[in-house]
CSV table of N, CA and C in Angstrom, one decimal:
chain,number,residue,atom,x,y,z
K,1,MET,N,113.8,71.6,42.7
K,1,MET,CA,113.7,71.2,41.3
K,1,MET,C,112.3,71.6,40.9
K,2,PHE,N,112.2,72.1,39.7
K,2,PHE,CA,110.9,72.6,39.1
K,2,PHE,C,110.2,71.4,38.5
K,3,GLU,N,108.9,71.4,38.7
K,3,GLU,CA,108.1,70.3,38.1
K,3,GLU,C,106.9,71.0,37.4
K,4,VAL,N,106.8,70.6,36.1
K,4,VAL,CA,105.7,71.2,35.3
K,4,VAL,C,104.4,70.6,35.8
K,5,LYS,N,103.5,71.5,36.1
K,5,LYS,CA,102.1,71.2,36.6
K,5,LYS,C,101.1,71.2,35.5
K,6,ASN,N,100.1,70.4,35.6
K,6,ASN,CA,99.0,70.4,34.7
K,6,ASN,C,98.1,71.5,35.2
K,7,TYR,N,97.8,72.5,34.3
K,7,TYR,CA,96.9,73.5,34.7
K,7,TYR,C,95.5,73.1,34.5
K,8,SER,N,94.6,73.6,35.3
K,8,SER,CA,93.2,73.2,35.4
K,8,SER,C,92.3,73.6,34.3
K,9,GLY,N,92.7,74.7,33.6
K,9,GLY,CA,91.8,75.3,32.6
K,9,GLY,C,91.0,76.5,33.2
K,10,SER,N,91.0,76.6,34.5
K,10,SER,CA,90.4,77.8,35.1
K,10,SER,C,91.4,78.9,35.2
K,11,LYS,N,91.2,80.0,34.5
K,11,LYS,CA,92.2,81.0,34.5
K,11,LYS,C,92.6,81.5,35.9
K,12,GLU,N,91.7,81.7,36.7
K,12,GLU,CA,92.0,82.2,38.1
K,12,GLU,C,92.8,81.2,38.9
K,13,LYS,N,92.4,79.9,38.9
K,13,LYS,CA,93.2,78.9,39.6
K,13,LYS,C,94.6,78.7,39.0
K,14,ASP,N,94.7,78.8,37.6
K,14,ASP,CA,96.0,78.6,37.0
K,14,ASP,C,96.9,79.7,37.3
K,15,TYR,N,96.4,80.9,37.2
K,15,TYR,CA,97.3,82.1,37.5
K,15,TYR,C,97.7,82.1,39.0
K,16,ASN,N,96.8,81.7,39.9
K,16,ASN,CA,97.2,81.6,41.3
K,16,ASN,C,98.3,80.6,41.5
K,17,LEU,N,98.2,79.4,40.8
K,17,LEU,CA,99.3,78.4,40.8
K,17,LEU,C,100.6,79.0,40.2
K,18,LEU,N,100.5,79.7,39.1
K,18,LEU,CA,101.7,80.4,38.5
K,18,LEU,C,102.3,81.3,39.5
K,19,LEU,N,101.6,82.1,40.2
K,19,LEU,CA,102.1,83.1,41.2
K,19,LEU,C,102.9,82.4,42.3
K,20,LYS,N,102.3,81.3,42.8
K,20,LYS,CA,103.0,80.4,43.8
K,20,LYS,C,104.3,79.8,43.2
K,21,GLN,N,104.2,79.4,42.0
K,21,GLN,CA,105.4,78.8,41.4
K,21,GLN,C,106.5,79.9,41.2
K,22,LEU,N,106.1,81.1,40.9
K,22,LEU,CA,107.1,82.2,40.7
K,22,LEU,C,107.8,82.5,42.1
K,23,GLU,N,107.0,82.6,43.1
K,23,GLU,CA,107.5,82.9,44.4
K,23,GLU,C,108.5,81.8,44.9
K,24,ALA,N,108.1,80.5,44.7
K,24,ALA,CA,109.0,79.4,45.0
K,24,ALA,C,110.3,79.4,44.2
K,25,LEU,N,110.2,79.8,43.0
K,25,LEU,CA,111.4,79.8,42.1
K,25,LEU,C,112.4,80.9,42.5
K,26,ILE,N,111.9,82.1,43.0
K,26,ILE,CA,112.9,83.2,43.2
K,26,ILE,C,113.1,83.6,44.6
K,27,GLU,N,112.4,83.1,45.6
K,27,GLU,CA,112.4,83.6,46.9
K,27,GLU,C,113.8,83.4,47.6
K,28,ASP,N,114.6,82.4,47.2
K,28,ASP,CA,115.9,82.2,47.8
K,28,ASP,C,117.1,82.6,46.9
K,29,GLU,N,116.8,83.2,45.8
K,29,GLU,CA,117.8,83.5,44.8
K,29,GLU,C,118.0,85.0,44.8
K,30,PRO,N,119.2,85.5,45.1
K,30,PRO,CA,119.5,86.9,45.1
K,30,PRO,C,119.8,87.5,43.8
K,31,ASP,N,120.1,86.7,42.8
K,31,ASP,CA,120.6,87.3,41.5
K,31,ASP,C,119.4,87.7,40.6
K,32,VAL,N,119.3,89.0,40.3
K,32,VAL,CA,118.2,89.5,39.5
K,32,VAL,C,118.1,88.8,38.1
K,33,ILE,N,119.2,88.7,37.4
K,33,ILE,CA,119.2,88.1,36.1
K,33,ILE,C,118.7,86.7,36.1
K,34,ALA,N,119.2,85.9,37.1
K,34,ALA,CA,118.7,84.5,37.2
K,34,ALA,C,117.2,84.5,37.5
K,35,ASN,N,116.7,85.4,38.3
K,35,ASN,CA,115.3,85.4,38.6
K,35,ASN,C,114.4,85.9,37.4
K,36,LEU,N,114.9,86.9,36.7
K,36,LEU,CA,114.2,87.3,35.5
K,36,LEU,C,114.2,86.2,34.4
K,37,SER,N,115.3,85.5,34.3
K,37,SER,CA,115.4,84.4,33.4
K,37,SER,C,114.4,83.3,33.7
K,38,ASN,N,114.3,82.9,35.0
K,38,ASN,CA,113.4,81.9,35.4
K,38,ASN,C,111.9,82.4,35.2
K,39,ALA,N,111.7,83.6,35.5
K,39,ALA,CA,110.4,84.2,35.4
K,39,ALA,C,109.9,84.2,33.9
K,40,SER,N,110.8,84.5,33.0
K,40,SER,CA,110.4,84.5,31.6
K,40,SER,C,110.1,83.1,31.1
K,41,ALA,N,111.0,82.1,31.6
K,41,ALA,CA,110.8,80.7,31.2
K,41,ALA,C,109.4,80.2,31.8
K,42,LEU,N,109.1,80.6,33.0
K,42,LEU,CA,107.9,80.1,33.6
K,42,LEU,C,106.7,80.6,32.9
K,43,LEU,N,106.7,81.9,32.5
K,43,LEU,CA,105.6,82.5,31.8
K,43,LEU,C,105.4,81.9,30.4
K,44,ASN,N,106.6,81.6,29.8
K,44,ASN,CA,106.5,81.1,28.4
K,44,ASN,C,105.9,79.7,28.4
K,45,GLN,N,106.2,78.9,29.5
K,45,GLN,CA,105.7,77.6,29.7
K,45,GLN,C,104.2,77.6,30.0
K,46,PHE,N,103.8,78.6,30.8
K,46,PHE,CA,102.4,78.7,31.3
K,46,PHE,C,101.5,79.3,30.3
K,47,LEU,N,101.8,80.3,29.6
K,47,LEU,CA,100.9,81.0,28.7
K,47,LEU,C,100.8,80.4,27.3
K,48,ALA,N,99.6,80.1,26.9
K,48,ALA,CA,99.3,79.6,25.5
K,48,ALA,C,99.3,80.8,24.6
K,49,ASP,N,99.6,80.5,23.3
K,49,ASP,CA,99.4,81.4,22.2
K,49,ASP,C,100.2,82.7,22.4
K,50,VAL,N,101.5,82.6,22.8
K,50,VAL,CA,102.4,83.7,22.9
K,50,VAL,C,103.6,83.4,22.1
K,51,ASN,N,104.3,84.4,21.5
K,51,ASN,CA,105.5,84.2,20.7
K,51,ASN,C,106.7,84.9,21.3
K,52,TRP,N,106.5,85.7,22.4
K,52,TRP,CA,107.7,86.4,23.0
K,52,TRP,C,107.3,86.7,24.5
K,53,VAL,N,108.1,86.4,25.4
K,53,VAL,CA,107.9,86.7,26.8
K,53,VAL,C,109.3,87.1,27.3
K,54,GLY,N,109.3,88.3,27.9
K,54,GLY,CA,110.6,88.7,28.5
K,54,GLY,C,110.6,90.1,29.1
K,55,PHE,N,111.8,90.6,29.4
K,55,PHE,CA,112.0,91.8,30.2
K,55,PHE,C,112.9,92.7,29.5
K,56,TYR,N,112.6,94.0,29.7
K,56,TYR,CA,113.5,95.1,29.3
K,56,TYR,C,113.8,95.8,30.6
K,57,ILE,N,115.1,96.1,30.8
K,57,ILE,CA,115.5,96.8,32.0
K,57,ILE,C,115.9,98.2,31.7
K,58,TRP,N,115.5,99.1,32.6
K,58,TRP,CA,115.7,100.5,32.4
K,58,TRP,C,117.2,100.8,32.8
K,59,ARG,N,117.9,101.4,31.8
K,59,ARG,CA,119.3,101.8,32.0
K,59,ARG,C,119.5,103.2,31.5
K,60,LYS,N,119.8,104.1,32.4
K,60,LYS,CA,120.0,105.5,32.2
K,60,LYS,C,118.8,106.1,31.6
K,61,ASP,N,118.6,106.2,30.3
K,61,ASP,CA,117.5,106.8,29.7
K,61,ASP,C,116.7,106.0,28.6
K,62,GLU,N,116.9,104.6,28.8
K,62,GLU,CA,116.2,103.8,27.8
K,62,GLU,C,116.1,102.4,28.4
K,63,LEU,N,115.2,101.6,27.8
K,63,LEU,CA,115.0,100.2,28.1
K,63,LEU,C,116.0,99.4,27.3
K,64,VAL,N,116.7,98.4,28.0
K,64,VAL,CA,117.6,97.5,27.3
K,64,VAL,C,117.2,96.1,27.5
K,65,LEU,N,117.3,95.3,26.4
K,65,LEU,CA,116.8,93.9,26.4
K,65,LEU,C,117.4,93.2,27.6
K,66,GLY,N,116.5,92.4,28.3
K,66,GLY,CA,116.9,91.6,29.4
K,66,GLY,C,116.6,90.1,29.1
K,67,PRO,N,116.5,89.3,30.1
K,67,PRO,CA,116.2,87.8,29.8
K,67,PRO,C,114.8,87.7,29.1
K,68,PHE,N,114.7,86.8,28.2
K,68,PHE,CA,113.5,86.5,27.4
K,68,PHE,C,113.5,85.2,26.8
K,69,GLN,N,112.3,84.8,26.3
K,69,GLN,CA,112.0,83.6,25.6
K,69,GLN,C,111.4,84.0,24.3
K,70,GLY,N,112.0,83.6,23.2
K,70,GLY,CA,111.4,83.9,21.9
K,70,GLY,C,112.5,84.3,20.9
K,71,LEU,N,112.1,84.8,19.7
K,71,LEU,CA,113.0,85.2,18.7
K,71,LEU,C,113.9,86.4,19.1
K,72,PRO,N,115.0,86.6,18.5
K,72,PRO,CA,115.8,87.8,18.8
K,72,PRO,C,115.0,89.0,18.8
K,73,ALA,N,115.3,90.0,19.7
K,73,ALA,CA,114.4,91.1,19.8
K,73,ALA,C,115.2,92.4,19.7
K,74,CYS,N,114.4,93.5,19.6
K,74,CYS,CA,115.0,94.9,19.7
K,74,CYS,C,115.8,95.0,20.9
K,75,VAL,N,116.9,95.6,20.9
K,75,VAL,CA,117.8,95.7,22.0
K,75,VAL,C,117.5,96.9,22.9
K,76,ARG,N,117.3,98.1,22.3
K,76,ARG,CA,117.1,99.3,23.0
K,76,ARG,C,115.8,100.0,22.6
K,77,ILE,N,115.1,100.5,23.6
K,77,ILE,CA,113.8,101.2,23.4
K,77,ILE,C,113.8,102.5,24.3
K,78,LYS,N,113.6,103.6,23.6
K,78,LYS,CA,113.5,104.9,24.4
K,78,LYS,C,112.1,105.0,25.1
K,79,SER,N,112.1,105.8,26.1
K,79,SER,CA,110.8,106.1,26.8
K,79,SER,C,109.9,106.7,25.8
K,80,GLY,N,108.6,106.2,25.9
K,80,GLY,CA,107.6,106.8,25.0
K,80,GLY,C,107.6,106.2,23.6
K,81,LYS,N,108.5,105.3,23.3
K,81,LYS,CA,108.5,104.6,21.9
K,81,LYS,C,108.0,103.2,22.0
K,82,GLY,N,107.0,102.9,21.1
K,82,GLY,CA,106.4,101.6,21.1
K,82,GLY,C,105.6,101.3,22.4
K,83,VAL,N,105.1,100.1,22.5
K,83,VAL,CA,104.3,99.7,23.6
K,83,VAL,C,105.1,99.7,24.9
K,84,CYS,N,106.3,99.2,24.9
K,84,CYS,CA,107.2,99.2,26.1
K,84,CYS,C,107.5,100.6,26.6
K,85,GLY,N,107.9,101.4,25.6
K,85,GLY,CA,108.2,102.8,26.0
K,85,GLY,C,107.0,103.6,26.5
K,86,ALA,N,105.8,103.3,26.0
K,86,ALA,CA,104.6,103.9,26.5
K,86,ALA,C,104.3,103.5,27.9
K,87,ALA,N,104.6,102.2,28.3
K,87,ALA,CA,104.4,101.7,29.6
K,87,ALA,C,105.3,102.5,30.6
K,88,VAL,N,106.5,102.7,30.2
K,88,VAL,CA,107.5,103.5,31.0
K,88,VAL,C,107.0,104.9,31.2
K,89,LYS,N,106.7,105.6,30.1
K,89,LYS,CA,106.4,107.0,30.1
K,89,LYS,C,105.1,107.2,30.9
K,90,GLU,N,104.1,106.4,30.7
K,90,GLU,CA,102.8,106.5,31.3
K,90,GLU,C,102.7,105.9,32.7
K,91,GLY,N,103.7,105.0,33.0
K,91,GLY,CA,103.8,104.4,34.3
K,91,GLY,C,102.6,103.4,34.6
K,92,LYS,N,102.1,102.9,33.5
K,92,LYS,CA,101.0,101.9,33.7
K,92,LYS,C,101.0,100.8,32.6
K,93,THR,N,100.3,99.8,32.9
K,93,THR,CA,100.2,98.6,32.0
K,93,THR,C,99.6,99.0,30.7
K,94,GLN,N,100.2,98.5,29.6
K,94,GLN,CA,99.6,98.7,28.3
K,94,GLN,C,99.0,97.4,27.8
K,95,LEU,N,97.8,97.4,27.5
K,95,LEU,CA,97.1,96.2,27.0
K,95,LEU,C,96.6,96.6,25.6
K,96,VAL,N,97.3,95.9,24.6
K,96,VAL,CA,97.1,96.3,23.2
K,96,VAL,C,96.5,95.1,22.5
K,97,GLU,N,95.2,95.3,22.0
K,97,GLU,CA,94.5,94.2,21.3
K,97,GLU,C,95.1,94.0,19.9
K,98,ASP,N,95.5,95.1,19.3
K,98,ASP,CA,96.0,95.0,17.9
K,98,ASP,C,97.2,95.9,17.8
K,99,VAL,N,98.4,95.4,17.8
K,99,VAL,CA,99.6,96.2,17.8
K,99,VAL,C,99.7,97.1,16.5
K,100,ASN,N,99.0,96.6,15.4
K,100,ASN,CA,99.1,97.4,14.2
K,100,ASN,C,98.3,98.7,14.3
K,101,GLN,N,97.5,98.8,15.3
K,101,GLN,CA,96.7,100.0,15.5
K,101,GLN,C,97.3,100.9,16.6
K,102,PHE,N,98.4,100.5,17.1
K,102,PHE,CA,99.1,101.2,18.2
K,102,PHE,C,100.1,102.2,17.6
K,103,PRO,N,99.9,103.5,17.8
K,103,PRO,CA,100.8,104.5,17.1
K,103,PRO,C,102.2,104.3,17.6
K,104,GLY,N,103.1,104.2,16.6
K,104,GLY,CA,104.6,104.0,16.9
K,104,GLY,C,105.0,102.7,17.4
K,105,HIS,N,104.1,101.6,17.2
K,105,HIS,CA,104.5,100.3,17.5
K,105,HIS,C,105.8,99.9,16.9
K,106,ILE,N,106.7,99.3,17.7
K,106,ILE,CA,108.0,98.8,17.2
K,106,ILE,C,107.8,97.3,16.9
K,107,ALA,N,107.9,96.9,15.6
K,107,ALA,CA,107.7,95.5,15.2
K,107,ALA,C,109.0,94.8,15.2
K,108,CYS,N,109.3,94.2,16.4
K,108,CYS,CA,110.5,93.3,16.5
K,108,CYS,C,110.3,92.0,15.9
K,109,ASP,N,109.0,91.5,16.0
K,109,ASP,CA,108.6,90.2,15.4
K,109,ASP,C,107.4,90.5,14.6
K,110,ALA,N,107.4,90.3,13.3
K,110,ALA,CA,106.3,90.6,12.4
K,110,ALA,C,105.1,89.8,12.8
K,111,ALA,N,105.3,88.6,13.4
K,111,ALA,CA,104.2,87.7,13.8
K,111,ALA,C,103.3,88.3,14.9
K,112,SER,N,103.9,89.2,15.7
K,112,SER,CA,103.1,89.7,16.9
K,112,SER,C,101.9,90.5,16.5
K,113,GLN,N,100.8,90.2,17.1
K,113,GLN,CA,99.5,90.9,16.7
K,113,GLN,C,98.9,91.6,17.9
K,114,SER,N,99.2,91.1,19.2
K,114,SER,CA,98.8,91.8,20.4
K,114,SER,C,99.9,91.7,21.4
K,115,GLU,N,99.7,92.6,22.4
K,115,GLU,CA,100.8,92.7,23.4
K,115,GLU,C,100.3,93.2,24.7
K,116,ILE,N,101.0,92.8,25.8
K,116,ILE,CA,100.8,93.4,27.1
K,116,ILE,C,102.1,93.7,27.7
K,117,VAL,N,102.2,94.9,28.2
K,117,VAL,CA,103.5,95.4,28.9
K,117,VAL,C,103.2,95.9,30.3
K,118,VAL,N,103.8,95.3,31.3
K,118,VAL,CA,103.6,95.7,32.7
K,118,VAL,C,104.9,96.3,33.2
K,119,PRO,N,104.8,97.6,33.7
K,119,PRO,CA,105.9,98.2,34.3
K,119,PRO,C,106.3,97.5,35.6
K,120,ILE,N,107.6,97.5,35.9
K,120,ILE,CA,108.2,96.9,37.1
K,120,ILE,C,109.0,98.0,37.8
K,121,HIS,N,108.7,98.2,39.1
K,121,HIS,CA,109.4,99.3,39.9
K,121,HIS,C,110.3,98.7,41.0
K,122,LYS,N,111.3,99.5,41.3
K,122,LYS,CA,112.1,99.1,42.4
K,122,LYS,C,112.3,100.4,43.3
K,123,GLU,N,111.9,100.3,44.5
K,123,GLU,CA,112.0,101.4,45.4
K,123,GLU,C,111.3,102.7,44.8
K,124,GLY,N,110.2,102.5,44.2
K,124,GLY,CA,109.4,103.7,43.7
K,124,GLY,C,109.8,104.2,42.3
K,125,THR,N,110.9,103.7,41.7
K,125,THR,CA,111.3,104.1,40.4
K,125,THR,C,111.3,103.0,39.4
K,126,ILE,N,111.2,103.3,38.2
K,126,ILE,CA,111.1,102.3,37.1
K,126,ILE,C,112.3,101.4,37.1
K,127,PHE,N,112.1,100.1,37.1
K,127,PHE,CA,113.2,99.1,37.0
K,127,PHE,C,113.2,98.6,35.6
K,128,GLY,N,112.0,98.4,35.0
K,128,GLY,CA,111.9,97.8,33.7
K,128,GLY,C,110.5,97.4,33.4
K,129,VAL,N,110.3,96.6,32.4
K,129,VAL,CA,109.0,96.1,32.0
K,129,VAL,C,109.0,94.6,31.7
K,130,LEU,N,107.8,94.0,32.0
K,130,LEU,CA,107.5,92.7,31.5
K,130,LEU,C,106.8,92.9,30.2
K,131,ASP,N,107.2,92.2,29.1
K,131,ASP,CA,106.7,92.4,27.8
K,131,ASP,C,106.3,91.0,27.3
K,132,ILE,N,105.0,90.9,26.9
K,132,ILE,CA,104.5,89.6,26.3
K,132,ILE,C,103.8,89.9,25.0
K,133,ASP,N,104.2,89.1,24.0
K,133,ASP,CA,103.5,89.3,22.6
K,133,ASP,C,102.8,88.0,22.3
K,134,SER,N,101.8,88.2,21.4
K,134,SER,CA,101.0,87.0,20.9
K,134,SER,C,100.8,87.2,19.4
K,135,PRO,N,100.8,86.1,18.7
K,135,PRO,CA,100.5,86.1,17.3
K,135,PRO,C,99.0,86.3,17.0
K,136,SER,N,98.2,86.3,18.0
K,136,SER,CA,96.8,86.5,17.8
K,136,SER,C,96.3,87.8,18.3
K,137,LYS,N,95.4,88.5,17.6
K,137,LYS,CA,94.8,89.7,18.0
K,137,LYS,C,93.9,89.5,19.2
K,138,GLY,N,93.9,90.4,20.2
K,138,GLY,CA,93.0,90.3,21.3
K,138,GLY,C,93.3,89.1,22.3
K,139,ARG,N,94.6,88.7,22.3
K,139,ARG,CA,95.0,87.5,23.1
K,139,ARG,C,94.8,87.8,24.6
K,140,PHE,N,95.1,89.0,25.0
K,140,PHE,CA,95.2,89.4,26.4
K,140,PHE,C,94.0,90.2,26.8
K,141,ASP,N,93.5,89.9,28.0
K,141,ASP,CA,92.3,90.7,28.5
K,141,ASP,C,92.6,91.2,29.9
K,142,LYS,N,91.6,91.8,30.5
K,142,LYS,CA,91.8,92.5,31.8
K,142,LYS,C,92.2,91.5,32.9
K,143,GLU,N,91.7,90.2,32.8
K,143,GLU,CA,92.1,89.2,33.8
K,143,GLU,C,93.6,88.9,33.7
K,144,ASP,N,94.0,88.8,32.4
K,144,ASP,CA,95.5,88.6,32.2
K,144,ASP,C,96.2,89.7,32.9
K,145,GLN,N,95.8,91.0,32.6
K,145,GLN,CA,96.4,92.1,33.2
K,145,GLN,C,96.5,92.1,34.7
K,146,LEU,N,95.4,91.8,35.3
K,146,LEU,CA,95.3,91.7,36.8
K,146,LEU,C,96.4,90.7,37.3
K,147,TYR,N,96.5,89.5,36.8
K,147,TYR,CA,97.4,88.5,37.3
K,147,TYR,C,98.8,88.8,36.9
K,148,LEU,N,99.1,89.4,35.7
K,148,LEU,CA,100.4,89.7,35.3
K,148,LEU,C,100.9,90.9,36.1
K,149,GLU,N,100.1,91.8,36.5
K,149,GLU,CA,100.5,92.8,37.4
K,149,GLU,C,100.9,92.3,38.8
K,150,GLN,N,100.1,91.2,39.2
K,150,GLN,CA,100.5,90.5,40.5
K,150,GLN,C,101.8,89.8,40.3
K,151,PHE,N,102.1,89.2,39.2
K,151,PHE,CA,103.3,88.6,38.8
K,151,PHE,C,104.5,89.6,39.0
K,152,ALA,N,104.3,90.8,38.4
K,152,ALA,CA,105.3,91.8,38.5
K,152,ALA,C,105.5,92.3,39.9
K,153,ALA,N,104.4,92.3,40.7
K,153,ALA,CA,104.6,92.8,42.1
K,153,ALA,C,105.4,91.8,42.9
K,154,ILE,N,105.3,90.5,42.6
K,154,ILE,CA,106.1,89.5,43.2
K,154,ILE,C,107.6,89.7,42.9
K,155,LEU,N,107.8,89.9,41.6
K,155,LEU,CA,109.2,90.2,41.1
K,155,LEU,C,109.8,91.4,41.8
K,156,GLU,N,109.0,92.4,42.0
K,156,GLU,CA,109.4,93.7,42.6
K,156,GLU,C,110.0,93.4,44.0
K,157,LYS,N,109.5,92.4,44.7
K,157,LYS,CA,110.0,92.1,46.1
K,157,LYS,C,111.4,91.5,46.1
K,158,TYR,N,111.8,91.0,44.9
K,158,TYR,CA,113.1,90.3,44.8
K,158,TYR,C,114.1,90.9,43.9
K,159,ILE,N,113.9,92.1,43.5
K,159,ILE,CA,114.9,92.8,42.6
K,159,ILE,C,115.6,93.9,43.3
């Protein structure tokens, strides 16, 4: 059973607790959709000042909407399109302080002002992306990036 923990206010300590919670949630569950669903719910509960947390899964030649928390979202995104597509095309995390300044940004939710997208790989190839939006500009920083990349690395072990 999952129990909501009170976070300490120290970003490092709180993210380390989050990573332990993720591992405990998914380590014995073989179903990818169940694990991604719990991962998005966990992040949504943990992160303050976010309006969308979820996954897009790579299918053939595009990203397709996967489990998420938030308002209805864009369903399909081509490689290279928007922040998610850029993460796939470039193969690296996209940390965007102001989505309105990102060329080709796809506005699924007009309230989103900043975004971080972390690629997820399976056996060396793209599996999908973790996508998190915030209604505040500059919400995400390099420390968030570091820990969210670790979050994705844990997921990679179980997909």
